Each structure stands twice: as C-alpha cells, then as structure tokens.
Amino acid sequence: MSVFGNRPTDAQLADFRERVRAHIAQHAPPIEAREGHRAPETAEQEALLRAWFASLFEAGLAGADWPVEYGGRDDHHPLHDRIVSEEILRARAPRPVDQVNLAAHVLLHFGSDEQKRRLLPPIRRSEQVWCQLLSEPDAGSDIAAIRSRGAHQADGGWLIDGQKTWITDGHWADMGLALIRTDPASSRHHGLSVFAVPLSADGVEIRPIRTIGDAIEVNEVFLTGVRLGAQSLIGEVGQGWSIIMAGLDFERFGIGGNVILLELLIDDLVTVAGKSLIDGAPALDSDDIRQQVAELAVEAEVAKAFIDDHVERLTSGDEQPGDGSIAKLSFAETYHRVAAYGAELAATTIIEGAGNPDVEQAKQRLRECWLWSRAYTISGGSSEMMRNILAKRRLRLPSR
C-alpha cells in the first residue's frame, strides 16, 4: 500500500489525465515553452504566466498536496502531480515556477500560523512568485558554505548582508526564501536560519545575468543592510539547514514528470535526423548515425524506466539510499548527451526541404536544449555532488 494512501485506479488516473488536458487546452497561454527561456520577457507575458499559474491552483492541479484548509485536495496522490507535469510538458505549455513549490512546502511545514495565513494565499493567486536565495559566489552547490550574515536586532528583527548568485527567476520574483548564517561563530551546517525576504525591500539589488542562450533566467542578488521584521524568520533560529534540506526533499517527485523532456528531445532528434542529408544521401542511411540515434533513444528509455521505478518506490515507501541521486543523474546527463548530439547534427548537415516549419522548430529546440543542458547538471545539486552522495549513501565509501 502506498505511504500516501490508496493509489488511484488506472481508470481514475486516466480520467484525471483527461481533466488536465482539458484545462491546458482551455487555459494555457499562447506562449510555447522554451528551454532556457522560461522567464517572461515582457510585462504582457508575465501577466499571462501569472494568470495561467493561478488557474492551475484554482483548478486543484497545482498545490493539490497542500492541507485542505489551505486549498489542497483530500483525494490528492503524488501520481496526480506527475500527470500534471507530464501533460504540461507534452503540450509545450509554460511550467509552474519550481521555487514556488519549495517555498510553499517550507511555509506549510515550518511556518507559523500567521505566516501561513499571510503568505500562502498570494502564492495560490500567483500574486507572489518566489525564488530561492541559496547559492553564493564562493559556495555554489555547496550551500553549507554560505557566508551571508544575519544580525539579531534589539527590536527582534534582523539585519541581513550578503550576496546570492545564480538565482533563478529573481528578476521577476516578489519574494525570496533565503538561507542566512545567523551565528557568526558557526560553520558548515550549523548556525543557519531561513527568512522570507521581500525583494522590494530597501537594500535588495538584483542584477540579471544573461545566459549563453541570450536569455535572462538567473541573477545576482545583493543584500545590503536589509532590515527584516521578526515575522520574516521561518522556523527556529539555527534550524536553517534542516528546513532547506526538507524543502528540497519535497521536490523529489518533480523528476518523474520531467522525464517527458527526454521523450520530446528524442522526437526532435528523430525529426532532424530523418531530414538530414550527408553527401546528398539521407543521414539515417549512415550506419554510424543510425546507431548513434538508436543508442541515445535506448539511453533515454533506460533513464525513463529507472525514474518510473524510482517514483513507484517513493509512493510505496520503499525508496533506497541514493535513488534520488541516480534519478537526477540519469535525467540530467542523458538530456545533455541527446541535446548535444542533436544540436551538432542540426548544425553540420544539410536539411532536406529547408524551410519546413516542423523541422526548423525541431532544430531550434535542439539548439536551445543543448545550450541549457548544462544547467540541469548543476541545478538541484550538481552531477559531481550526486556522485559523491551515491558514493557515501549507496556504496558506503569512506569520505577520505
């Protein structure tokens, strides 16, 4: 039996999938999702995205795992979340902001009743988009090494100083979930606390970083003498590491839906390979290219099979140490290899019937996916960190 309660029947899941598809068809904005171009580029796009995300909450498709008193559904099961993610990806509709999900679960599990009443409703209405103020210039994926400081003030508030970097969606977010060192004598996992930071507060400066894909997805955020009230502290002082780790743990099921990105990549690769010419002959007549495409398709299926099994173990409470790291590695590294080969093929071959809109779109998507693919090997824990976790938790290797 699932640790999340009775698993829905196949018929119930099929009915739910049809409901999700109908909602997407009716409410999705006329904005095609592009890898590495997820943030809005105009005020009009931002308004459309906020309305779209709000519709998902209102329909019980987003935030369905919240407690019922805060807007969740009493019949929710994690497989529902996966279906929502899969169908949004298949429709190439904009995906909800991941950081909002993490912030919401941190508030639900560690926030005070006052914080929940004040901060959760604006999330469901998409009036407040959140970002994660975790990584720093000298810390990167090792967030235990952060140096941003928080000093307790006589009035009970806090004075925050520091710098955060690679902050996804920081340039259009309204709130930030910040991990701050509140004990100056502490190191590593100790002496950290979590704050809800309004990005409109005095002393907050946001500097967008333009990516290699010529988009603004990430930012530097400077916190200089930012004054926060006592109500901005989430949980207890010094509880920050466990709060953030628990928050990241809530995102484990996201990888299940994202595996659809591999299917879409393979579809685009096959489209381009099928129309590519080498020395006037179809590229797929080449044994080497045909074998490479087949091997990548098999690799994507292997990653999908493992992730499917991983999700099943999660829902049944049978997760093994390191499963999450294997799933993350499988997705991120496979995505990069498929995108890199597809972009190379698109750039080095002649395309039969150039100008075909379907083929041109597939070529563009492969290029954009390749340029963004390294982000997947870093965000949410770099591939190097995932291998270290596997070495310690799965293989039981010594740290030294």
Coordinates of N, CA and C in Angstrom, one line a residue, residues 183-278:
D183 N 24.6 32.7 13.1 CA 25.6 32.6 14.2 C 27.0 32.8 13.6
P184 N 27.6 34.0 13.8 CA 28.9 34.2 13.2 C 30.0 33.3 13.5
A185 N 29.9 32.6 14.6 CA 30.9 31.7 15.1 C 30.7 30.3 14.5
S186 N 29.7 30.1 13.8 CA 29.3 28.7 13.3 C 30.0 28.4 12.0
S187 N 29.9 27.2 11.5 CA 30.5 26.8 10.2 C 29.6 25.7 9.7
R188 N 29.7 25.5 8.3 CA 29.0 24.4 7.6 C 27.5 24.4 7.9
H189 N 27.0 23.3 8.4 CA 25.6 23.1 8.5 C 25.0 23.8 9.7
H190 N 25.8 24.3 10.6 CA 25.3 24.8 11.9 C 25.1 26.4 11.8
G191 N 24.3 26.9 12.6 CA 24.1 28.4 12.7 C 23.5 29.0 11.5
L192 N 22.6 28.3 10.8 CA 21.9 28.8 9.6 C 20.4 29.0 9.9
S193 N 19.9 30.0 9.3 CA 18.4 30.2 9.5 C 17.8 30.6 8.2
V194 N 16.5 30.5 8.1 CA 15.7 30.7 6.9 C 14.8 31.9 7.1
F195 N 14.8 32.8 6.1 CA 14.0 34.0 6.1 C 13.2 34.2 4.8
A196 N 12.0 34.8 5.0 CA 11.2 35.2 3.8 C 11.6 36.7 3.5
V197 N 12.2 36.9 2.4 CA 12.7 38.2 2.1 C 11.9 38.9 0.9
P198 N 11.2 40.0 1.2 CA 10.5 40.7 0.1 C 11.6 41.3 -0.8
L199 N 11.5 41.0 -2.1 CA 12.6 41.5 -3.0 C 12.4 43.0 -3.3
S200 N 11.3 43.6 -2.8 CA 11.2 45.1 -3.0 C 11.7 45.8 -1.8
A201 N 12.3 45.1 -0.8 CA 12.8 45.7 0.4 C 14.0 46.6 0.1
D202 N 14.2 47.7 0.9 CA 15.3 48.5 0.8 C 16.6 47.7 1.0
G203 N 17.6 47.9 0.2 CA 18.9 47.2 0.3 C 19.0 45.9 -0.5
V204 N 17.9 45.6 -1.2 CA 17.9 44.4 -2.1 C 18.2 44.9 -3.5
E205 N 19.3 44.5 -4.1 CA 19.6 44.8 -5.5 C 19.7 43.6 -6.4
I206 N 19.0 43.6 -7.5 CA 19.0 42.4 -8.4 C 19.7 42.8 -9.7
R207 N 20.7 42.0 -10.0 CA 21.4 42.2 -11.3 C 21.3 40.9 -12.2
P208 N 20.5 41.0 -13.2 CA 20.3 39.9 -14.1 C 21.6 39.4 -14.8
I209 N 21.7 38.1 -15.0 CA 22.8 37.5 -15.7 C 22.3 36.9 -17.0
R210 N 22.8 37.4 -18.1 CA 22.3 36.9 -19.4 C 23.1 35.6 -19.7
T211 N 22.3 34.6 -20.1 CA 22.9 33.2 -20.3 C 23.4 33.1 -21.7
I212 N 24.1 32.0 -22.0 CA 24.6 31.7 -23.3 C 23.5 31.6 -24.3
G213 N 22.3 31.3 -23.9 CA 21.2 31.2 -24.8 C 20.5 32.6 -25.0
D214 N 21.2 33.7 -24.6 CA 20.7 35.0 -24.8 C 19.4 35.3 -24.1
A215 N 19.3 34.8 -22.9 CA 18.1 35.0 -22.1 C 18.4 35.3 -20.7
I216 N 17.5 35.9 -20.0 CA 17.7 36.2 -18.5 C 16.9 35.2 -17.7
E217 N 17.6 34.3 -17.2 CA 16.9 33.2 -16.3 C 17.4 33.3 -14.9
V218 N 18.7 33.7 -14.7 CA 19.3 33.7 -13.4 C 19.9 35.1 -13.1
N219 N 20.2 35.3 -11.8 CA 20.5 36.7 -11.4 C 21.5 36.6 -10.2
E220 N 22.2 37.8 -10.0 CA 22.9 38.0 -8.7 C 21.9 38.9 -7.9
V221 N 21.9 38.6 -6.6 CA 21.1 39.3 -5.6 C 21.9 39.8 -4.5
F222 N 22.0 41.1 -4.3 CA 22.8 41.7 -3.3 C 21.9 42.1 -2.1
L223 N 22.3 41.8 -0.9 CA 21.5 42.1 0.3 C 22.4 43.0 1.1
T224 N 22.1 44.3 1.2 CA 23.0 45.2 1.9 C 22.1 46.0 2.9
G225 N 22.4 45.6 4.2 CA 21.6 46.3 5.2 C 20.1 46.1 5.1
V226 N 19.7 44.9 4.7 CA 18.2 44.7 4.6 C 17.6 44.4 5.9
R227 N 16.7 45.2 6.3 CA 16.0 45.0 7.6 C 14.7 44.2 7.5
L228 N 14.7 43.2 8.2 CA 13.5 42.3 8.2 C 12.9 42.2 9.6
G229 N 11.6 42.2 9.6 CA 10.9 42.0 10.9 C 11.0 40.6 11.5
A230 N 10.7 40.5 12.8 CA 10.8 39.2 13.4 C 10.0 38.1 12.7
Q231 N 8.9 38.6 12.1 CA 7.9 37.7 11.4 C 8.5 37.1 10.1
S232 N 9.7 37.6 9.7 CA 10.3 37.0 8.5 C 11.1 35.8 8.7
L233 N 11.4 35.5 10.0 CA 12.1 34.2 10.3 C 11.2 33.1 10.2
I234 N 11.6 32.0 9.4 CA 10.8 30.8 9.2 C 11.4 29.7 10.1
G235 N 10.6 29.1 11.0 CA 11.1 28.1 11.9 C 11.9 28.8 13.0
E236 N 12.8 28.0 13.6 CA 13.6 28.4 14.7 C 15.0 28.9 14.2
V237 N 15.6 29.8 15.0 CA 16.9 30.2 14.7 C 17.9 29.0 14.7
G238 N 18.7 28.9 13.7 CA 19.7 27.8 13.7 C 19.1 26.5 13.1
Q239 N 17.8 26.5 12.7 CA 17.2 25.4 12.1 C 17.3 25.3 10.5
G240 N 18.0 26.3 10.0 CA 18.0 26.5 8.5 C 18.4 25.3 7.7
W241 N 19.4 24.6 8.1 CA 19.9 23.5 7.2 C 18.8 22.4 7.1
S242 N 18.2 22.0 8.2 CA 17.2 21.0 8.2 C 16.0 21.5 7.4
I243 N 15.7 22.8 7.5 CA 14.5 23.3 6.8 C 14.7 23.2 5.3
I244 N 15.9 23.7 4.8 CA 16.1 23.7 3.4 C 16.3 22.3 2.8
M245 N 16.9 21.4 3.6 CA 17.0 20.1 3.1 C 15.7 19.4 3.0
A246 N 14.8 19.7 4.0 CA 13.4 19.1 3.9 C 12.7 19.7 2.7
G247 N 12.9 21.0 2.5 CA 12.2 21.7 1.3 C 12.7 21.1 0.0
L248 N 14.0 20.9 -0.1 CA 14.5 20.3 -1.4 C 13.9 18.8 -1.5
D249 N 13.7 18.2 -0.4 CA 13.2 16.8 -0.5 C 11.8 16.8 -1.0
F250 N 11.0 17.9 -0.8 CA 9.7 17.9 -1.3 C 9.6 17.9 -2.8
E251 N 10.8 18.2 -3.5 CA 10.8 18.3 -4.9 C 11.1 17.0 -5.6
R252 N 11.3 15.9 -4.8 CA 11.7 14.6 -5.4 C 10.8 14.1 -6.5
F253 N 9.5 14.4 -6.4 CA 8.6 13.8 -7.4 C 8.7 14.6 -8.8
G254 N 9.3 15.8 -8.7 CA 9.4 16.6 -10.0 C 10.1 15.9 -11.1
I255 N 11.1 15.1 -10.7 CA 11.9 14.4 -11.7 C 11.1 13.4 -12.5
G256 N 10.0 12.9 -11.9 CA 9.2 12.0 -12.6 C 8.5 12.6 -13.8
G257 N 8.0 13.8 -13.6 CA 7.4 14.5 -14.8 C 8.3 15.0 -15.8
N258 N 9.5 15.4 -15.3 CA 10.5 16.0 -16.2 C 11.0 15.0 -17.2
V259 N 10.9 13.7 -16.9 CA 11.4 12.7 -17.9 C 10.8 12.8 -19.2
I260 N 9.6 13.5 -19.3 CA 8.9 13.7 -20.6 C 9.8 14.5 -21.5
L261 N 10.7 15.4 -20.9 CA 11.6 16.2 -21.7 C 12.5 15.3 -22.5
L262 N 12.9 14.2 -22.0 CA 13.7 13.3 -22.8 C 12.9 12.7 -24.0
E263 N 11.7 12.4 -23.8 CA 10.8 11.9 -25.0 C 10.7 13.0 -26.0
L264 N 10.5 14.3 -25.6 CA 10.4 15.3 -26.6 C 11.7 15.6 -27.3
L265 N 12.8 15.4 -26.6 CA 14.2 15.6 -27.2 C 14.4 14.5 -28.3
I266 N 14.1 13.3 -27.9 CA 14.3 12.2 -28.9 C 13.4 12.4 -30.1
D267 N 12.1 12.9 -29.9 CA 11.3 13.2 -31.1 C 11.9 14.2 -32.0
D268 N 12.5 15.3 -31.4 CA 13.1 16.3 -32.2 C 14.3 15.8 -32.9
L269 N 15.1 15.0 -32.2 CA 16.3 14.4 -32.8 C 15.9 13.5 -34.0
V270 N 14.9 12.7 -33.9 CA 14.5 11.8 -35.0 C 14.0 12.7 -36.2
T271 N 13.2 13.8 -35.8 CA 12.8 14.7 -36.9 C 13.9 15.2 -37.7
V272 N 14.9 15.7 -37.0 CA 16.1 16.3 -37.7 C 16.9 15.3 -38.4
A273 N 17.1 14.1 -37.8 CA 17.9 13.1 -38.4 C 17.2 12.6 -39.7
G274 N 15.9 12.5 -39.6 CA 15.2 12.0 -40.7 C 15.2 12.9 -42.0
K275 N 15.5 14.2 -41.7 CA 15.5 15.2 -42.8 C 16.9 15.6 -43.2
S276 N 17.9 15.0 -42.5 CA 19.3 15.5 -42.7 C 19.9 14.7 -43.9
L277 N 20.8 15.4 -44.7 CA 21.5 14.8 -45.8 C 23.0 14.9 -45.6
I278 N 23.7 13.9 -45.9 CA 25.2 13.9 -45.8 C 25.6 13.4 -47.2

